[in-house]
Amino acid sequence: MSDYPMIIDGKPVTSTEWITVENPASGAPYAQAPACTPDQLDAAMQSAARAQISWAADPAHRRHALQECAAVLSKNLEQIAALLTIEQGKPIAESRREIGAAAAWFTYYSALDQPVQVVQDDAAARIEVHHKPLGVIAAITPWNYPILLASWKLAPALRAGNSVVLKPSPFTPLTSLLIGRLFTEALPAGVLNVISGPNELGPLVTAHPTPRKISFTGSTRTGKQVAETAAATLKRVTLELGGNDAAIVLDDIDPGAIAEKLFWSAFINNGQTCIAIKRLFVPQSAYDKYVEALAAIADTAVLGAGTDPATQLGPLNNPAQRDRVTALVDEAVRSGARIATDSSAFDSSGYFHRPTILADVPDSARVVAEEQFGPALPILGYDSVDEAIARANSTEFGLAGSVWGSDTERAQKVADRLECGTAWVNTHAAPSPRAPFTGVKDSGLGVENGPWGLDSYTQLQTQYIART
Ligand code: NAD
């Protein structure tokens, strides 16, 4: 019997097949999660479809239930955060922040309404525009922020009157299964079903005839497969995909004053953050100062198991990701880059990689051209701001970016020229429930968060009342 059953129709459900979840800090198996069978997937979809009808009919109940979900997350924060650190690897303080932020998303959406809009009201007709829920939503999440990114989908989807089948990543299913169980005290049976299984479960979910929309967060490669499968049944899709965020530091700011903030904007969650700084552009005249300052922070950052409160950087989530980062660093060195930080092996059976600052990296190196999604940051020198902007935009990604400078008006003018969904000034990786989050180019399709995110879980209905 699994300690982490799936939740289907409000009840705990196990399986005869299992997936093993490891603790990345040790590499040891930690727990098993059920592998959802096709019949169980059908049961989850049918349950969601049944429950959605009465759920859609009562907006006041939904508002209250979302407040309850926020309360459930806050009440059980320590338990969920501890489990998140074990399966994901992040330091316990970051896990607590993630669960707290997820609760904030539920609170935000509980208070957001979609009023009927009147677009004409005259002697000829009254025309009203109503938002209707879509039906069943399939939500698919990655392993880097399993609960926060689930809340970006669940809160607006449920608020708008949809029901949801949530499928977390096989690397981090346990916390999603746990919140599925905890939320049974806040949500009617079937409104939220949580299923788990290997990656092969993903295409079964996206091809299933019941959901009217797939809300997906993950890699660009998988996102394109999701769009292809969803096209066959003309499901809507929201795709939040990869990023290769550039930060451009202008020449009017003191490196010492921002080095710490730049470092943690890149190494947040060990770089396994879609909106981490992944390429840092600094003026050539101050290049050495930035490399030295960031390398010093990297070399004094405390690495260890996330369960230790002193830890600042935990392991990477899985061995494939650790090996990818190692391969990208090796390739950069072969291309002429210099490692400016301690590159000795970290003695552990877990999936650790020391935070690595790379200097003198050509733009053609894979660690610059691709999304590294790990603790290796290339620092790139530029001679003119126009050149920095052109190089920052020279990528197939366009998730976010930032510009750093003392003159914030000048910095904002530069930020305005970045081709990305979010452009920050003097900060990075600071999403808000109120602000639209969207990727341009290969970083995604559609929008999450704010009223725009809520609208994306609805179908418009025009009600045209002719005056007789
Ligand atoms: P991934 O694409 O490997 O997996 C994401 C999810 O898709 C998992 O639940 C997985 O089981 C499922 N899946 C796998 N194959 C599938 C298929 N064929 N059909 C349907 N579902 C399938 O991504 P990952 O490695 O878990 O996450 C890392 C990636 O996610 C990075 O590229 C990162 O930038 C991106 N990401 C983006 C955002 C954003 O908001 N834009 C946020 C976090 C992570």
Short mmCIF file of C-alpha atoms and ligand atoms in Angstrom, two decimals:
data_model
loop_
_atom_site.label_atom_id
_atom_site.label_comp_id
_atom_site.label_asym_id
_atom_site.label_seq_id
_atom_site.Cartn_x
_atom_site.Cartn_y
_atom_site.Cartn_z
CA MET A 1 0.00 0.00 0.00
CA SER A 2 1.49 3.34 -1.04
CA ASP A 3 1.73 6.12 1.52
CA TYR A 4 1.10 8.46 -1.39
CA PRO A 5 -2.06 7.25 -3.13
CA MET A 6 -3.58 8.99 -6.13
CA ILE A 7 -6.79 10.89 -5.49
CA ILE A 8 -9.58 9.91 -7.85
CA ASP A 9 -13.18 10.95 -7.19
CA GLY A 10 -12.16 12.16 -3.75
CA LYS A 11 -10.80 8.77 -2.69
CA PRO A 12 -7.26 7.41 -2.24
CA VAL A 13 -6.39 4.97 -5.04
CA THR A 14 -3.28 2.80 -5.34
CA SER A 15 -2.11 0.66 -8.21
CA THR A 16 -0.42 -2.62 -9.00
CA GLU A 17 2.40 -0.76 -10.79
CA TRP A 18 4.71 1.78 -9.17
CA ILE A 19 7.31 4.40 -9.91
CA THR A 20 10.22 4.93 -7.53
CA VAL A 21 10.94 8.41 -6.23
CA GLU A 22 14.52 9.10 -5.13
CA ASN A 23 15.94 11.49 -2.60
CA PRO A 24 18.35 13.51 -4.78
CA ALA A 25 20.48 14.46 -1.77
CA SER A 26 21.51 10.81 -1.35
CA GLY A 27 20.47 9.13 -4.59
CA ALA A 28 18.62 6.53 -2.48
CA PRO A 29 15.03 5.46 -3.23
CA TYR A 30 12.69 7.31 -0.90
CA ALA A 31 9.14 6.16 -1.73
CA GLN A 32 6.95 4.65 -4.39
CA ALA A 33 4.11 6.39 -6.15
CA PRO A 34 1.34 4.60 -8.04
CA ALA A 35 1.62 4.25 -11.81
CA CYS A 36 -1.85 5.19 -13.07
CA THR A 37 -3.42 2.54 -15.33
CA PRO A 38 -5.50 3.49 -18.40
CA ASP A 39 -8.67 2.46 -16.52
CA GLN A 40 -7.71 4.69 -13.59
CA LEU A 41 -7.05 7.57 -15.99
CA ASP A 42 -10.55 7.06 -17.44
CA ALA A 43 -12.00 7.00 -13.92
CA ALA A 44 -10.24 10.26 -13.05
CA MET A 45 -11.51 11.96 -16.21
CA GLN A 46 -15.08 10.69 -15.71
CA SER A 47 -15.08 11.78 -12.09
CA ALA A 48 -13.83 15.25 -13.10
CA ALA A 49 -16.49 15.54 -15.79
CA ARG A 50 -19.28 14.57 -13.34
CA ALA A 51 -18.09 16.89 -10.59
CA GLN A 52 -17.63 19.86 -12.88
CA ILE A 53 -21.35 20.36 -13.49
CA SER A 54 -22.36 21.32 -9.94
CA TRP A 55 -18.98 22.98 -9.31
CA ALA A 56 -19.59 25.32 -12.26
CA ALA A 57 -23.01 26.28 -10.95
CA ASP A 58 -21.88 27.86 -7.66
CA PRO A 59 -19.30 30.68 -7.91
CA ALA A 60 -19.69 31.66 -4.23
CA HIS A 61 -18.84 28.12 -3.17
CA ARG A 62 -15.78 28.21 -5.42
CA ARG A 63 -14.56 31.45 -3.89
CA HIS A 64 -14.87 29.94 -0.41
CA ALA A 65 -13.30 26.62 -1.43
CA LEU A 66 -10.24 28.39 -2.85
CA GLN A 67 -9.81 30.25 0.42
CA GLU A 68 -10.00 26.86 2.13
CA CYS A 69 -7.29 25.49 -0.19
CA ALA A 70 -5.03 28.40 0.80
CA ALA A 71 -5.75 27.66 4.46
CA VAL A 72 -4.99 23.95 3.96
CA LEU A 73 -1.61 24.83 2.41
CA SER A 74 -0.78 27.23 5.25
CA LYS A 75 -1.92 24.81 7.97
CA ASN A 76 0.13 21.93 6.53
CA LEU A 77 3.05 24.04 5.30
CA GLU A 78 5.74 22.28 7.36
CA GLN A 79 4.66 18.79 6.31
CA ILE A 80 4.43 19.66 2.61
CA ALA A 81 7.69 21.65 2.63
CA ALA A 82 9.60 18.79 4.30
CA LEU A 83 8.38 16.34 1.66
CA LEU A 84 9.15 18.79 -1.14
CA THR A 85 12.75 19.12 0.04
CA ILE A 86 13.14 15.35 0.12
CA GLU A 87 11.79 14.67 -3.38
CA GLN A 88 12.95 17.86 -5.13
CA GLY A 89 16.18 18.60 -3.27
CA LYS A 90 15.75 22.34 -2.60
CA PRO A 91 16.70 23.85 0.77
CA ILE A 92 13.91 23.70 3.32
CA ALA A 93 13.56 27.50 3.48
CA GLU A 94 12.93 27.56 -0.30
CA SER A 95 10.36 24.77 0.05
CA ARG A 96 8.55 26.77 2.70
CA ARG A 97 8.58 29.81 0.41
CA GLU A 98 7.18 27.71 -2.44
CA ILE A 99 4.23 26.44 -0.38
CA GLY A 100 3.60 29.94 1.00
CA ALA A 101 3.57 31.34 -2.54
CA ALA A 102 1.17 28.60 -3.70
CA ALA A 103 -1.21 29.61 -0.88
CA ALA A 104 -0.92 33.24 -2.04
CA TRP A 105 -2.00 32.19 -5.57
CA PHE A 106 -5.14 30.49 -4.18
CA THR A 107 -5.93 33.56 -2.08
CA TYR A 108 -5.46 35.87 -5.06
CA TYR A 109 -7.77 33.88 -7.34
CA SER A 110 -10.40 33.32 -4.64
CA ALA A 111 -11.00 37.08 -4.77
CA LEU A 112 -10.95 37.50 -8.54
CA ASP A 113 -14.28 37.73 -10.36
CA GLN A 114 -15.18 37.68 -14.02
CA PRO A 115 -18.03 40.17 -14.31
CA VAL A 116 -20.38 40.09 -17.25
CA GLN A 117 -19.37 42.77 -19.76
CA VAL A 118 -22.04 44.77 -21.54
CA VAL A 119 -20.74 45.80 -24.97
CA GLN A 120 -23.98 47.31 -26.28
CA ASP A 121 -27.16 48.42 -24.55
CA ASP A 122 -29.42 50.53 -26.72
CA ALA A 123 -32.74 50.59 -28.50
CA ALA A 124 -31.64 47.80 -30.87
CA ALA A 125 -30.16 45.26 -28.46
CA ARG A 126 -28.37 44.45 -25.25
CA ILE A 127 -25.23 42.43 -25.81
CA GLU A 128 -23.54 40.75 -22.86
CA VAL A 129 -20.29 38.80 -22.80
CA HIS A 130 -20.15 35.94 -20.29
CA HIS A 131 -17.21 33.77 -19.25
CA LYS A 132 -18.07 30.06 -19.17
CA PRO A 133 -15.81 27.33 -17.81
CA LEU A 134 -14.30 24.97 -20.36
CA GLY A 135 -15.00 21.70 -18.53
CA VAL A 136 -12.20 19.33 -17.51
CA ILE A 137 -8.63 20.68 -17.52
CA ALA A 138 -5.58 18.42 -17.68
CA ALA A 139 -2.68 20.04 -15.79
CA ILE A 140 0.84 18.71 -16.36
CA THR A 141 3.71 20.01 -14.23
CA PRO A 142 7.53 19.76 -14.12
CA TRP A 143 9.84 18.83 -11.22
CA ASN A 144 11.42 22.19 -10.36
CA TYR A 145 8.50 23.92 -8.55
CA PRO A 146 5.85 21.19 -8.41
CA ILE A 147 3.46 22.87 -5.99
CA LEU A 148 3.86 26.51 -7.00
CA LEU A 149 3.41 25.70 -10.69
CA ALA A 150 0.43 23.44 -9.92
CA SER A 151 -1.16 26.35 -8.03
CA TRP A 152 -0.72 28.61 -11.10
CA LYS A 153 -3.02 26.17 -12.90
CA LEU A 154 -5.35 24.86 -10.19
CA ALA A 155 -6.32 28.20 -8.66
CA PRO A 156 -7.55 29.95 -11.86
CA ALA A 157 -8.92 26.76 -13.43
CA LEU A 158 -11.01 25.93 -10.36
CA ARG A 159 -12.07 29.54 -9.75
CA ALA A 160 -13.43 29.72 -13.30
CA GLY A 161 -15.59 26.63 -12.67
CA ASN A 162 -13.52 23.87 -14.27
CA SER A 163 -12.49 20.59 -12.70
CA VAL A 164 -8.90 19.36 -12.98
CA VAL A 165 -6.87 16.19 -13.46
CA LEU A 166 -3.33 16.99 -12.29
CA LYS A 167 -0.36 14.91 -13.44
CA PRO A 168 2.92 15.85 -11.76
CA SER A 169 6.43 14.90 -12.92
CA PRO A 170 7.54 11.34 -12.10
CA PHE A 171 10.55 12.89 -10.30
CA THR A 172 8.36 14.84 -7.83
CA PRO A 173 4.87 13.30 -7.61
CA LEU A 174 4.68 12.96 -3.82
CA THR A 175 3.88 16.54 -2.82
CA SER A 176 1.18 16.81 -5.50
CA LEU A 177 -0.37 13.54 -4.30
CA LEU A 178 -0.19 14.88 -0.75
CA ILE A 179 -1.95 18.15 -1.56
CA GLY A 180 -4.55 16.19 -3.57
CA ARG A 181 -5.33 14.28 -0.35
CA LEU A 182 -5.25 17.38 1.86
CA PHE A 183 -7.50 19.33 -0.51
CA THR A 184 -10.26 16.71 -0.15
CA GLU A 185 -11.29 18.66 2.94
CA ALA A 186 -11.72 21.82 0.84
CA LEU A 187 -13.01 20.57 -2.52
CA PRO A 188 -15.95 18.34 -3.51
CA ALA A 189 -15.04 14.83 -4.69
CA GLY A 190 -13.88 14.77 -8.31
CA VAL A 191 -13.20 18.49 -8.67
CA LEU A 192 -9.46 17.78 -8.34
CA ASN A 193 -8.03 14.38 -9.25
CA VAL A 194 -4.29 13.80 -8.88
CA ILE A 195 -2.69 10.92 -10.77
CA SER A 196 0.94 9.80 -11.01
CA GLY A 197 3.02 7.64 -13.31
CA PRO A 198 6.00 7.59 -15.65
CA ASN A 199 6.49 10.09 -18.48
CA GLU A 200 4.51 7.72 -20.72
CA LEU A 201 1.37 8.72 -18.79
CA GLY A 202 1.70 12.27 -20.24
CA PRO A 203 0.64 11.45 -23.83
CA LEU A 204 -2.27 9.33 -22.53
CA VAL A 205 -3.51 12.38 -20.63
CA THR A 206 -3.11 14.79 -23.56
CA ALA A 207 -4.75 12.38 -26.03
CA HIS A 208 -7.69 11.59 -23.72
CA PRO A 209 -10.99 12.80 -25.24
CA THR A 210 -12.39 14.33 -22.01
CA PRO A 211 -10.23 17.39 -21.21
CA ARG A 212 -11.06 20.57 -23.08
CA LYS A 213 -7.71 22.13 -22.30
CA ILE A 214 -4.15 21.06 -21.51
CA SER A 215 -2.26 23.39 -19.22
CA PHE A 216 1.37 22.35 -19.50
CA THR A 217 4.59 23.56 -17.90
CA GLY A 218 7.81 21.86 -18.93
CA SER A 219 10.44 21.73 -21.63
CA THR A 220 9.99 23.17 -25.11
CA ARG A 221 10.55 19.74 -26.66
CA THR A 222 7.72 18.13 -24.66
CA GLY A 223 5.53 21.21 -25.10
CA LYS A 224 5.65 20.80 -28.87
CA GLN A 225 4.58 17.14 -28.49
CA VAL A 226 1.72 18.24 -26.24
CA ALA A 227 0.53 20.77 -28.84
CA GLU A 228 0.68 18.11 -31.55
CA THR A 229 -1.34 15.57 -29.55
CA ALA A 230 -3.85 18.19 -28.39
CA ALA A 231 -4.45 19.27 -32.00
CA ALA A 232 -6.08 15.94 -32.86
CA THR A 233 -9.03 16.69 -30.54
CA LEU A 234 -8.69 20.48 -30.85
CA LYS A 235 -8.02 21.00 -27.16
CA ARG A 236 -6.86 24.41 -26.04
CA VAL A 237 -3.32 24.58 -24.75
CA THR A 238 -1.35 26.81 -22.48
CA LEU A 239 2.34 26.00 -22.80
CA GLU A 240 4.84 27.46 -20.31
CA LEU A 241 8.15 26.25 -21.67
CA GLY A 242 11.89 26.70 -21.40
CA GLY A 243 13.85 29.92 -21.13
CA ASN A 244 17.35 31.26 -21.61
CA ASP A 245 16.95 34.53 -19.72
CA ALA A 246 19.50 37.25 -20.26
CA ALA A 247 20.37 39.85 -17.64
CA ILE A 248 22.08 43.00 -18.94
CA VAL A 249 24.00 45.03 -16.39
CA LEU A 250 24.56 48.66 -17.43
CA ASP A 251 27.75 50.58 -16.76
CA ASP A 252 26.32 52.99 -14.16
CA ILE A 253 26.02 50.53 -11.29
CA ASP A 254 28.53 49.27 -8.73
CA PRO A 255 29.28 45.52 -9.20
CA GLY A 256 29.70 45.06 -5.44
CA ALA A 257 26.21 46.43 -4.79
CA ILE A 258 24.39 43.95 -7.03
CA ALA A 259 26.62 40.87 -7.18
CA GLU A 260 24.75 38.99 -4.44
CA LYS A 261 21.35 39.71 -6.04
CA LEU A 262 22.61 38.72 -9.49
CA PHE A 263 24.08 35.49 -8.11
CA TRP A 264 20.88 34.34 -6.41
CA SER A 265 18.79 35.37 -9.42
CA ALA A 266 20.85 32.87 -11.42
CA PHE A 267 21.34 30.15 -8.81
CA ILE A 268 17.84 30.19 -7.29
CA ASN A 269 16.79 26.54 -6.91
CA ASN A 270 20.26 25.65 -8.24
CA GLY A 271 19.48 27.29 -11.58
CA GLN A 272 16.58 24.85 -12.07
CA THR A 273 14.18 27.74 -12.55
CA CYS A 274 12.59 28.61 -15.87
CA ILE A 275 13.09 32.31 -15.12
CA ALA A 276 16.58 32.20 -13.61
CA ILE A 277 19.30 34.38 -15.14
CA LYS A 278 20.95 32.01 -17.60
CA ARG A 279 23.23 34.48 -19.44
CA LEU A 280 24.77 37.46 -17.68
CA PHE A 281 25.89 40.36 -19.89
CA VAL A 282 28.22 42.86 -18.19
CA PRO A 283 30.21 45.83 -19.56
CA GLN A 284 33.62 44.72 -20.79
CA SER A 285 35.20 47.52 -18.71
CA ALA A 286 33.97 45.90 -15.46
CA TYR A 287 34.18 42.26 -16.63
CA ASP A 288 36.83 41.05 -14.20
CA LYS A 289 35.08 42.64 -11.22
CA TYR A 290 31.84 40.77 -11.98
CA VAL A 291 33.61 37.45 -12.51
CA GLU A 292 35.53 37.81 -9.24
CA ALA A 293 32.52 38.96 -7.20
CA LEU A 294 30.22 36.20 -8.44
CA ALA A 295 32.90 33.52 -8.13
CA ALA A 296 33.54 34.54 -4.52
CA ILE A 297 29.84 34.14 -3.68
CA ALA A 298 29.72 30.77 -5.45
CA ASP A 299 32.74 29.45 -3.59
CA THR A 300 31.32 30.37 -0.19
CA ALA A 301 27.75 29.14 -0.82
CA VAL A 302 26.90 26.23 1.48
CA LEU A 303 26.13 23.02 -0.44
CA GLY A 304 24.38 20.13 1.21
CA ALA A 305 21.14 18.28 1.80
CA GLY A 306 18.17 20.61 1.70
CA THR A 307 16.98 19.24 5.06
CA ASP A 308 19.93 21.00 6.76
CA PRO A 309 18.79 24.56 7.56
CA ALA A 310 22.33 25.85 6.86
CA THR A 311 22.21 24.64 3.23
CA GLN A 312 21.97 27.30 0.53
CA LEU A 313 22.28 25.03 -2.50
CA GLY A 314 20.94 21.49 -2.53
CA PRO A 315 21.51 18.76 -5.11
CA LEU A 316 20.17 18.85 -8.63
CA ASN A 317 16.89 17.02 -8.86
CA ASN A 318 18.01 14.03 -10.91
CA PRO A 319 21.15 12.42 -12.34
CA ALA A 320 20.30 13.25 -15.97
CA GLN A 321 20.10 16.96 -15.12
CA ARG A 322 23.38 16.84 -13.18
CA ASP A 323 25.07 15.06 -16.11
CA ARG A 324 23.68 17.62 -18.55
CA VAL A 325 25.15 20.50 -16.58
CA THR A 326 28.51 18.70 -16.35
CA ALA A 327 28.48 18.08 -20.11
CA LEU A 328 27.67 21.75 -20.87
CA VAL A 329 30.48 22.98 -18.60
CA ASP A 330 32.94 20.53 -20.22
CA GLU A 331 31.92 21.64 -23.69
CA ALA A 332 32.31 25.32 -22.71
CA VAL A 333 35.84 24.64 -21.47
CA ARG A 334 36.66 22.85 -24.72
CA SER A 335 35.36 25.97 -26.53
CA GLY A 336 37.84 28.18 -24.63
CA ALA A 337 35.92 29.09 -21.45
CA ARG A 338 37.56 29.39 -18.04
CA ILE A 339 36.00 28.03 -14.85
CA ALA A 340 36.38 30.81 -12.27
CA THR A 341 35.12 28.77 -9.32
CA ASP A 342 36.07 25.67 -7.32
CA SER A 343 35.60 22.76 -9.72
CA SER A 344 36.59 19.94 -7.37
CA ALA A 345 34.14 17.05 -7.04
CA PHE A 346 31.61 17.35 -4.22
CA ASP A 347 31.87 14.23 -2.11
CA SER A 348 28.34 12.79 -1.97
CA SER A 349 26.25 10.01 -3.45
CA GLY A 350 23.62 12.68 -4.19
CA TYR A 351 23.27 14.65 -7.42
CA PHE A 352 25.40 17.65 -6.50
CA HIS A 353 27.18 20.05 -8.82
CA ARG A 354 29.19 22.95 -7.45
CA PRO A 355 27.95 26.42 -8.49
CA THR A 356 30.06 27.29 -11.49
CA ILE A 357 30.92 30.69 -12.94
CA LEU A 358 32.17 30.53 -16.51
CA ALA A 359 34.29 33.34 -17.95
CA ASP A 360 35.43 34.04 -21.52
CA VAL A 361 32.68 31.83 -22.98
CA PRO A 362 31.93 32.19 -26.71
CA ASP A 363 28.23 32.80 -27.52
CA SER A 364 28.35 29.64 -29.62
CA ALA A 365 29.03 27.43 -26.57
CA ARG A 366 26.04 25.25 -25.68
CA VAL A 367 25.86 26.68 -22.15
CA VAL A 368 25.10 30.07 -23.75
CA ALA A 369 23.01 28.92 -26.71
CA GLU A 370 20.88 26.36 -24.83
CA GLU A 371 18.96 26.33 -21.57
CA GLN A 372 21.39 24.90 -18.99
CA PHE A 373 18.75 24.63 -16.22
CA GLY A 374 21.42 24.14 -13.58
CA PRO A 375 24.16 25.80 -11.52
CA ALA A 376 26.48 27.05 -14.28
CA LEU A 377 26.39 30.70 -15.30
CA PRO A 378 28.25 32.15 -18.30
CA ILE A 379 29.36 35.78 -17.84
CA LEU A 380 29.52 37.57 -21.18
CA GLY A 381 31.28 40.90 -21.76
CA TYR A 382 29.82 43.54 -24.09
CA ASP A 383 31.14 46.78 -25.59
CA SER A 384 27.89 48.60 -26.43
CA VAL A 385 24.34 48.37 -25.10
CA ASP A 386 22.99 47.84 -28.62
CA GLU A 387 25.32 44.86 -28.98
CA ALA A 388 24.21 43.44 -25.60
CA ILE A 389 20.53 43.73 -26.56
CA ALA A 390 21.12 42.05 -29.93
CA ARG A 391 22.97 39.15 -28.29
CA ALA A 392 20.36 38.85 -25.51
CA ASN A 393 17.60 38.59 -28.14
CA SER A 394 19.58 36.20 -30.31
CA THR A 395 17.93 33.03 -28.97
CA GLU A 396 14.91 30.91 -29.83
CA PHE A 397 13.67 31.50 -26.26
CA GLY A 398 11.85 34.54 -24.88
CA LEU A 399 10.60 33.85 -21.39
CA ALA A 400 12.01 36.71 -19.30
CA GLY A 401 14.97 39.05 -18.97
CA SER A 402 16.26 41.87 -16.84
CA VAL A 403 18.25 45.09 -16.98
CA TRP A 404 20.24 46.43 -14.04
CA GLY A 405 21.28 50.06 -13.63
CA SER A 406 21.27 53.07 -11.29
CA ASP A 407 19.29 55.16 -13.76
CA THR A 408 16.07 53.13 -13.75
CA GLU A 409 14.50 55.14 -16.61
CA ARG A 410 17.45 54.31 -18.84
CA ALA A 411 17.34 50.67 -17.67
CA GLN A 412 13.62 50.44 -18.47
CA LYS A 413 14.25 51.77 -21.99
CA VAL A 414 16.71 48.92 -22.50
CA ALA A 415 14.28 46.41 -20.93
CA ASP A 416 11.62 47.57 -23.39
CA ARG A 417 13.81 46.25 -26.21
CA LEU A 418 14.08 42.71 -24.82
CA GLU A 419 12.05 40.12 -26.73
CA CYS A 420 10.50 38.29 -23.80
CA GLY A 421 7.27 37.92 -21.84
CA THR A 422 8.54 39.57 -18.65
CA ALA A 423 11.24 42.24 -18.45
CA TRP A 424 12.43 43.21 -14.97
CA VAL A 425 14.49 46.22 -13.89
CA ASN A 426 16.94 45.66 -11.00
CA THR A 427 15.46 42.30 -10.11
CA HIS A 428 14.85 38.92 -11.76
CA ALA A 429 12.72 35.82 -11.18
CA ALA A 430 10.04 37.79 -9.34
CA PRO A 431 6.67 36.53 -10.62
CA SER A 432 3.43 37.93 -9.20
CA PRO A 433 -0.06 36.40 -9.16
CA ARG A 434 -1.33 39.76 -10.52
CA ALA A 435 0.94 40.03 -13.57
CA PRO A 436 0.62 38.08 -16.81
CA PHE A 437 3.30 35.42 -17.25
CA THR A 438 3.88 34.43 -20.84
CA GLY A 439 6.64 33.29 -23.13
CA VAL A 440 7.43 34.57 -26.62
CA LYS A 441 9.04 32.47 -29.38
CA ASP A 442 9.82 28.92 -28.17
CA SER A 443 9.14 29.80 -24.54
CA GLY A 444 5.45 29.19 -24.82
CA LEU A 445 1.94 29.83 -25.93
CA GLY A 446 -0.80 31.49 -23.92
CA VAL A 447 -0.65 33.19 -20.56
CA GLU A 448 -0.84 32.37 -16.87
CA ASN A 449 -1.59 34.57 -13.85
CA GLY A 450 -3.62 37.72 -13.31
CA PRO A 451 -7.06 38.12 -14.86
CA TRP A 452 -5.55 36.97 -18.18
CA GLY A 453 -4.72 33.60 -16.62
CA LEU A 454 -8.30 33.30 -15.33
CA ASP A 455 -9.73 34.17 -18.75
CA SER A 456 -7.62 31.44 -20.33
CA TYR A 457 -9.68 28.83 -18.48
CA THR A 458 -12.93 30.13 -19.92
CA GLN A 459 -14.92 30.20 -23.11
CA LEU A 460 -16.66 33.44 -24.04
CA GLN A 461 -20.38 33.37 -24.67
CA THR A 462 -22.08 36.33 -26.30
CA GLN A 463 -25.69 36.76 -25.16
CA TYR A 464 -27.54 38.99 -27.62
CA ILE A 465 -30.96 40.17 -26.49
CA ALA A 466 -32.81 41.91 -29.32
CA ARG A 467 -35.14 44.71 -28.33
CA THR A 468 -38.56 44.05 -29.70
P1 NAD B 1 9.58 17.86 -19.19
O1 NAD B 1 9.09 18.49 -20.42
O2 NAD B 1 10.53 16.74 -19.29
O3 NAD B 1 8.36 17.30 -18.31
C1 NAD B 1 7.29 18.13 -17.90
C2 NAD B 1 6.07 17.28 -17.65
O4 NAD B 1 5.62 16.69 -18.87
C3 NAD B 1 6.28 16.11 -16.69
O5 NAD B 1 5.14 15.96 -15.89
C4 NAD B 1 6.41 14.92 -17.63
O6 NAD B 1 6.08 13.69 -17.04
C5 NAD B 1 5.41 15.28 -18.71
N1 NAD B 1 5.62 14.65 -20.01
C6 NAD B 1 6.75 14.06 -20.50
N2 NAD B 1 6.55 13.64 -21.77
C7 NAD B 1 5.27 14.00 -22.10
C8 NAD B 1 4.48 13.90 -23.28
N3 NAD B 1 4.98 13.34 -24.39
N4 NAD B 1 3.24 14.38 -23.26
C9 NAD B 1 2.74 14.98 -22.16
N5 NAD B 1 3.43 15.12 -21.01
C10 NAD B 1 4.69 14.64 -20.99
O7 NAD B 1 10.17 19.05 -18.31
P2 NAD B 1 10.94 18.96 -16.92
O8 NAD B 1 12.31 18.42 -17.17
O9 NAD B 1 10.06 18.31 -15.90
O10 NAD B 1 11.04 20.52 -16.54
C11 NAD B 1 12.09 21.34 -16.94
C12 NAD B 1 11.66 22.25 -18.07
O11 NAD B 1 10.48 22.95 -17.71
C13 NAD B 1 12.69 23.33 -18.37
O12 NAD B 1 12.81 23.47 -19.76
C14 NAD B 1 12.06 24.59 -17.77
O13 NAD B 1 12.50 25.79 -18.34
C15 NAD B 1 10.63 24.35 -18.01
N6 NAD B 1 9.83 25.14 -17.10
C16 NAD B 1 9.09 26.17 -17.62
C17 NAD B 1 8.34 26.99 -16.77
C18 NAD B 1 7.51 28.12 -17.30
O14 NAD B 1 6.63 28.59 -16.59
N7 NAD B 1 7.74 28.59 -18.52
C19 NAD B 1 8.35 26.74 -15.40
C20 NAD B 1 9.12 25.69 -14.91
C21 NAD B 1 9.84 24.89 -15.78
#
